[in-house]
Amino acid sequence: MDTRREKEQETSFTKITALLLKSRTGEFELESILFLKLRSLGVFDLGCIGDCKSLERLDLSGNNITNLTPLASLRLLRVLNLCANRISNLEPICSCESLQSLNVAGNLISSTESLQCLQSMKNLENIRLKDNTHNYTNPVCKNPSYRNMLLEMFPNIKVLDGERLVGRGSELYQLCKDIDEALKAGTYKNGQLMELADCKPWVEDGFWEIKRSSNAIIEEACKQFNDVLSECRLLNTKASHMITHSERTLGGKNQPKQYAV
C-alpha cells in the first residue's frame, strides 16, 4: 500500500526538492549529480535544482515550467531540454556559459527579441524552437522570416530545429531536402496528385538474391571446418563415456554428468 502511494506521488511533483533529486539519481549530494531526467512530472517550480552545481545534462521536458531563474547557477550545463513547457523568458539561462544544446520547442516564445539574450552564449551550437515530429512549436516560428532571422542572430550555430547547417552531414541533409522538395513539386500539379507512367525496375529479376559462392577455396574451408567439428563431437562422446565409467568405478553416487561442446 505504501509502495503504491509513493509511486503515485512520484508521478506528479509541483516543486523540485532535494529528496526528489536524490531519489531519482541515487546520489547523496546534489553537487554530485551530472545527469538528470525529470520528464512529465507536472513540475511548476524548479526549487533547489540550482544546487546541482555539477549538472551537465538536464531534461525537464513535458512539465509546466514558466520561471527558469533557478537554472542561472548551472555554469557547467551543456545540454538542456525544456520542450513542451510554458516558457516565454529565456534570460535566466544566459548565465549557463557552457551550454551547447538548447531545446525549447513547444513553449510560448513569441518573438526573436526573446532570443537576443542567447547571443552572448559562445558555446551554443544547437537550438531547437520547433519539432515537426512531435508537432511542437513556438509563436515566433510563424514568422515567415523566422529561419533567416535566427541565422543572422546566431551565425556560428551548427544545428537549427534539427537541421544540420554546417559540418559533417550538412551537405547530405540539404541534398535530401532538395530531392524531397523536387519530388513533391513533380508529383503534384495544381494541388492534385499526378498519375505516373509505368515504372521499370532498375535491376533485373533476381539481382538481390543471395547466390551460393562457387569459390573452391571457400568450399574447401567449409569442408575442413565440418570435418573438425565432427571430430570434436566424437571426442566429446568418448570423453563423456570415460568420465561416466570412472565415476562408476570410484563408487560415485552422483548422476553422470553430460559435457557438451
Short mmCIF file of C-alpha atoms in Angstrom, two decimals:
data_model
loop_
_atom_site.label_atom_id
_atom_site.label_comp_id
_atom_site.label_asym_id
_atom_site.label_seq_id
_atom_site.Cartn_x
_atom_site.Cartn_y
_atom_site.Cartn_z
CA MET A 1 0.00 0.00 0.00
CA ASP A 2 2.83 2.39 0.92
CA THR A 3 4.71 1.50 -2.27
CA ARG A 4 1.68 2.29 -4.38
CA ARG A 5 1.23 5.64 -2.63
CA GLU A 6 4.90 6.52 -3.23
CA LYS A 7 4.58 5.72 -6.94
CA GLU A 8 1.51 7.92 -7.24
CA GLN A 9 3.39 10.77 -5.57
CA GLU A 10 6.37 10.35 -7.92
CA THR A 11 4.20 10.76 -10.99
CA SER A 12 3.30 14.35 -10.10
CA PHE A 13 5.51 16.98 -8.47
CA THR A 14 4.83 20.70 -8.46
CA LYS A 15 8.19 21.61 -6.94
CA ILE A 16 11.64 20.08 -7.26
CA THR A 17 13.05 19.15 -3.83
CA ALA A 18 16.33 17.69 -2.63
CA LEU A 19 14.52 14.46 -1.75
CA LEU A 20 13.18 14.14 -5.28
CA LEU A 21 16.60 14.75 -6.83
CA LYS A 22 18.35 12.25 -4.57
CA SER A 23 15.72 9.56 -5.09
CA ARG A 24 15.87 9.99 -8.85
CA THR A 25 19.64 9.86 -9.12
CA GLY A 26 20.75 7.80 -6.14
CA GLU A 27 23.26 10.49 -5.19
CA PHE A 28 23.71 11.62 -1.58
CA GLU A 29 24.94 15.10 -2.51
CA LEU A 30 23.24 17.37 -5.04
CA GLU A 31 26.60 18.63 -6.28
CA SER A 32 27.47 15.08 -7.38
CA ILE A 33 24.62 14.90 -9.90
CA LEU A 34 25.84 15.10 -13.51
CA PHE A 35 22.80 13.92 -15.48
CA LEU A 36 19.17 14.49 -14.57
CA LYS A 37 15.93 13.49 -16.30
CA LEU A 38 12.64 14.82 -14.89
CA ARG A 39 10.22 14.38 -17.78
CA SER A 40 6.46 14.84 -17.50
CA LEU A 41 6.24 15.12 -13.72
CA GLY A 42 3.97 18.16 -13.63
CA VAL A 43 6.82 20.34 -12.32
CA PHE A 44 5.96 24.02 -11.94
CA ASP A 45 8.64 25.23 -9.51
CA LEU A 46 12.30 24.34 -10.15
CA GLY A 47 13.00 24.66 -6.43
CA CYS A 48 16.54 23.67 -5.41
CA ILE A 49 17.73 22.44 -8.80
CA GLY A 50 20.24 25.29 -8.82
CA ASP A 51 22.18 23.44 -6.10
CA CYS A 52 23.22 20.80 -8.64
CA LYS A 53 26.36 22.77 -9.49
CA SER A 54 27.99 19.94 -11.48
CA LEU A 55 24.99 19.22 -13.67
CA GLU A 56 25.89 18.74 -17.36
CA ARG A 57 22.71 17.32 -18.92
CA LEU A 58 19.19 18.25 -17.85
CA ASP A 59 15.85 17.10 -19.28
CA LEU A 60 12.78 18.95 -17.99
CA SER A 61 10.52 18.34 -20.97
CA GLY A 62 6.77 17.92 -20.67
CA ASN A 63 6.21 19.93 -17.48
CA ASN A 64 4.51 23.24 -16.54
CA ILE A 65 7.63 25.37 -16.05
CA THR A 66 7.42 29.13 -16.56
CA ASN A 67 10.32 30.53 -14.49
CA LEU A 68 13.91 29.48 -15.28
CA THR A 69 15.66 31.59 -12.63
CA PRO A 70 16.98 28.59 -10.58
CA LEU A 71 18.94 27.42 -13.66
CA ALA A 72 21.15 30.52 -13.66
CA SER A 73 23.70 28.90 -11.33
CA LEU A 74 24.32 25.85 -13.57
CA ARG A 75 27.60 27.02 -15.11
CA LEU A 76 28.63 23.56 -16.32
CA LEU A 77 25.34 22.69 -18.02
CA ARG A 78 25.92 21.62 -21.64
CA VAL A 79 22.60 20.10 -22.78
CA LEU A 80 19.20 21.47 -21.75
CA ASN A 81 15.82 20.12 -22.87
CA LEU A 82 12.86 22.35 -21.96
CA CYS A 83 10.44 21.35 -24.70
CA ALA A 84 6.69 21.22 -24.02
CA ASN A 85 6.55 23.69 -21.13
CA ARG A 86 5.14 27.23 -20.71
CA ILE A 87 8.31 29.29 -21.06
CA SER A 88 8.35 32.78 -22.55
CA ASN A 89 11.52 34.25 -20.99
CA LEU A 90 14.96 32.71 -21.55
CA GLU A 91 17.12 35.34 -19.86
CA PRO A 92 17.99 33.27 -16.74
CA ILE A 93 19.83 30.63 -18.77
CA CYS A 94 22.21 33.21 -20.27
CA SER A 95 24.40 32.53 -17.24
CA CYS A 96 24.81 28.90 -18.34
CA GLU A 97 28.02 29.73 -20.16
CA SER A 98 28.86 26.11 -21.08
CA LEU A 99 25.51 25.45 -22.78
CA GLN A 100 25.88 23.84 -26.22
CA SER A 101 22.43 22.45 -26.97
CA LEU A 102 19.08 24.06 -26.14
CA ASN A 103 15.64 22.61 -26.91
CA VAL A 104 12.71 24.95 -26.19
CA ALA A 105 10.25 23.63 -28.77
CA GLY A 106 6.63 23.68 -27.67
CA ASN A 107 6.76 26.80 -25.49
CA LEU A 108 5.46 30.40 -25.58
CA ILE A 109 8.39 32.29 -27.11
CA SER A 110 6.68 34.97 -29.17
CA SER A 111 9.46 36.96 -30.87
CA THR A 112 13.11 36.91 -31.86
CA GLU A 113 13.70 39.64 -29.29
CA SER A 114 13.15 36.97 -26.64
CA LEU A 115 16.15 35.11 -28.12
CA GLN A 116 18.58 38.03 -28.17
CA CYS A 117 19.73 37.19 -24.66
CA LEU A 118 21.25 33.97 -26.04
CA GLN A 119 23.61 35.75 -28.41
CA SER A 120 26.25 36.13 -25.71
CA MET A 121 26.50 32.34 -25.31
CA LYS A 122 29.65 31.49 -27.28
CA ASN A 123 29.36 27.70 -26.93
CA LEU A 124 25.77 27.41 -28.14
CA GLU A 125 25.71 25.23 -31.28
CA ASN A 126 22.29 23.64 -31.35
CA ILE A 127 18.95 25.47 -30.96
CA ARG A 128 15.52 23.92 -31.40
CA LEU A 129 12.36 26.01 -31.34
CA LYS A 130 10.14 23.62 -33.28
CA ASP A 131 9.91 19.87 -33.65
CA ASN A 132 7.75 18.64 -36.52
CA THR A 133 7.97 15.05 -35.29
CA HIS A 134 6.05 15.83 -32.10
CA ASN A 135 4.24 18.90 -33.50
CA TYR A 136 6.00 21.22 -31.03
CA THR A 137 6.49 24.87 -31.98
CA ASN A 138 6.55 28.46 -30.67
CA PRO A 139 4.62 31.56 -31.77
CA VAL A 140 7.84 33.06 -33.17
CA CYS A 141 8.10 30.19 -35.68
CA LYS A 142 5.03 31.50 -37.52
CA ASN A 143 7.07 34.45 -38.79
CA PRO A 144 7.96 33.77 -42.47
CA SER A 145 11.44 35.23 -41.88
CA TYR A 146 11.98 33.26 -38.68
CA ARG A 147 14.72 30.99 -40.01
CA ASN A 148 16.73 33.73 -41.74
CA MET A 149 16.47 35.97 -38.70
CA LEU A 150 17.83 33.27 -36.42
CA LEU A 151 20.71 32.53 -38.77
CA GLU A 152 21.64 36.21 -38.68
CA MET A 153 21.41 36.30 -34.89
CA PHE A 154 23.46 33.12 -34.45
CA PRO A 155 25.97 32.96 -37.34
CA ASN A 156 28.06 30.25 -35.65
CA ILE A 157 25.22 27.86 -34.96
CA LYS A 158 25.59 24.36 -36.38
CA VAL A 159 22.10 22.87 -35.93
CA LEU A 160 18.76 24.69 -36.10
CA ASP A 161 15.49 22.85 -35.41
CA GLY A 162 17.19 19.53 -36.06
CA GLU A 163 18.67 20.64 -39.40
CA ARG A 164 22.45 20.45 -39.60
CA LEU A 165 23.73 23.66 -41.16
CA VAL A 166 27.48 23.09 -41.16
CA GLY A 167 29.86 20.23 -40.55
CA ARG A 168 29.63 16.56 -41.43
CA GLY A 169 26.23 15.60 -42.82
CA SER A 170 25.05 19.12 -43.66
CA GLU A 171 25.50 18.72 -47.42
CA LEU A 172 23.75 15.35 -47.43
CA TYR A 173 20.89 16.79 -45.37
CA GLN A 174 20.46 19.65 -47.83
CA LEU A 175 20.64 17.28 -50.80
CA CYS A 176 17.92 15.05 -49.35
CA LYS A 177 15.81 18.09 -48.62
CA ASP A 178 16.18 19.38 -52.19
CA ILE A 179 15.33 15.96 -53.63
CA ASP A 180 12.27 15.70 -51.39
CA GLU A 181 11.03 19.14 -52.50
CA ALA A 182 11.70 18.31 -56.15
CA LEU A 183 9.75 15.06 -55.88
CA LYS A 184 6.83 16.83 -54.25
CA ALA A 185 6.85 19.51 -56.94
CA GLY A 186 6.96 16.90 -59.70
CA THR A 187 4.36 14.62 -58.17
CA TYR A 188 1.69 17.26 -57.63
CA LYS A 189 0.24 19.56 -60.26
CA ASN A 190 -2.33 22.21 -59.42
CA GLY A 191 -2.66 20.63 -55.99
CA GLN A 192 -3.61 17.21 -57.41
CA LEU A 193 -1.64 14.00 -57.46
CA MET A 194 -0.37 13.24 -60.96
CA GLU A 195 -0.64 9.77 -62.44
CA LEU A 196 2.79 8.35 -63.08
CA ALA A 197 3.63 6.21 -66.07
CA ASP A 198 4.55 2.58 -65.56
CA CYS A 199 7.99 2.45 -64.00
CA LYS A 200 10.56 -0.15 -64.90
CA PRO A 201 12.75 -1.76 -62.24
CA TRP A 202 16.32 -0.53 -62.00
CA VAL A 203 17.77 -4.05 -61.92
CA GLU A 204 16.88 -7.41 -63.38
CA ASP A 205 14.87 -10.04 -61.53
CA GLY A 206 16.95 -12.00 -59.07
CA PHE A 207 19.60 -9.28 -58.76
CA TRP A 208 19.19 -9.03 -54.98
CA GLU A 209 19.06 -12.78 -54.35
CA ILE A 210 21.98 -14.19 -52.40
CA LYS A 211 23.80 -16.70 -54.57
CA ARG A 212 25.93 -19.51 -53.22
CA SER A 213 29.61 -18.88 -53.77
CA SER A 214 31.37 -21.12 -56.26
CA ASN A 215 34.78 -20.27 -54.88
CA ALA A 216 36.69 -23.52 -54.45
CA ILE A 217 38.74 -22.14 -51.55
CA ILE A 218 35.64 -21.25 -49.53
CA GLU A 219 34.06 -24.64 -50.20
CA GLU A 220 37.22 -26.43 -49.12
CA ALA A 221 37.43 -24.35 -45.94
CA CYS A 222 33.81 -25.20 -45.10
CA LYS A 223 34.50 -28.86 -45.68
CA GLN A 224 37.53 -28.83 -43.40
CA PHE A 225 35.59 -26.97 -40.72
CA ASN A 226 32.80 -29.57 -40.81
CA ASP A 227 35.38 -32.37 -40.53
CA VAL A 228 36.97 -30.75 -37.47
CA LEU A 229 33.54 -30.21 -35.92
CA SER A 230 32.63 -33.88 -36.41
CA GLU A 231 35.90 -34.95 -34.84
CA CYS A 232 35.27 -32.68 -31.83
CA ARG A 233 31.83 -34.22 -31.34
CA LEU A 234 33.31 -37.71 -31.48
CA LEU A 235 35.96 -36.80 -28.89
CA ASN A 236 33.28 -35.30 -26.66
CA THR A 237 31.27 -38.53 -26.79
CA LYS A 238 34.32 -40.61 -25.90
CA ALA A 239 35.23 -38.26 -23.05
CA SER A 240 31.71 -38.47 -21.63
CA HIS A 241 31.82 -42.28 -21.66
CA MET A 242 35.24 -42.32 -19.94
CA ILE A 243 34.08 -39.86 -17.24
CA THR A 244 30.95 -41.89 -16.58
CA HIS A 245 32.96 -45.14 -16.37
CA SER A 246 35.44 -43.54 -13.96
CA GLU A 247 32.68 -42.24 -11.69
CA ARG A 248 31.09 -45.66 -11.52
CA THR A 249 34.44 -47.30 -10.82
CA LEU A 250 35.16 -44.90 -7.97
CA GLY A 251 31.74 -45.61 -6.50
CA GLY A 252 30.37 -42.11 -7.05
CA LYS A 253 26.72 -41.79 -6.18
CA ASN A 254 26.16 -38.68 -8.28
CA GLN A 255 24.34 -38.89 -11.54
CA PRO A 256 26.55 -39.00 -14.65
CA LYS A 257 27.29 -35.52 -15.93
CA GLN A 258 26.93 -34.55 -19.56
CA TYR A 259 29.56 -32.30 -21.07
CA ALA A 260 28.65 -30.59 -24.29
CA VAL A 261 30.80 -28.63 -26.67
#
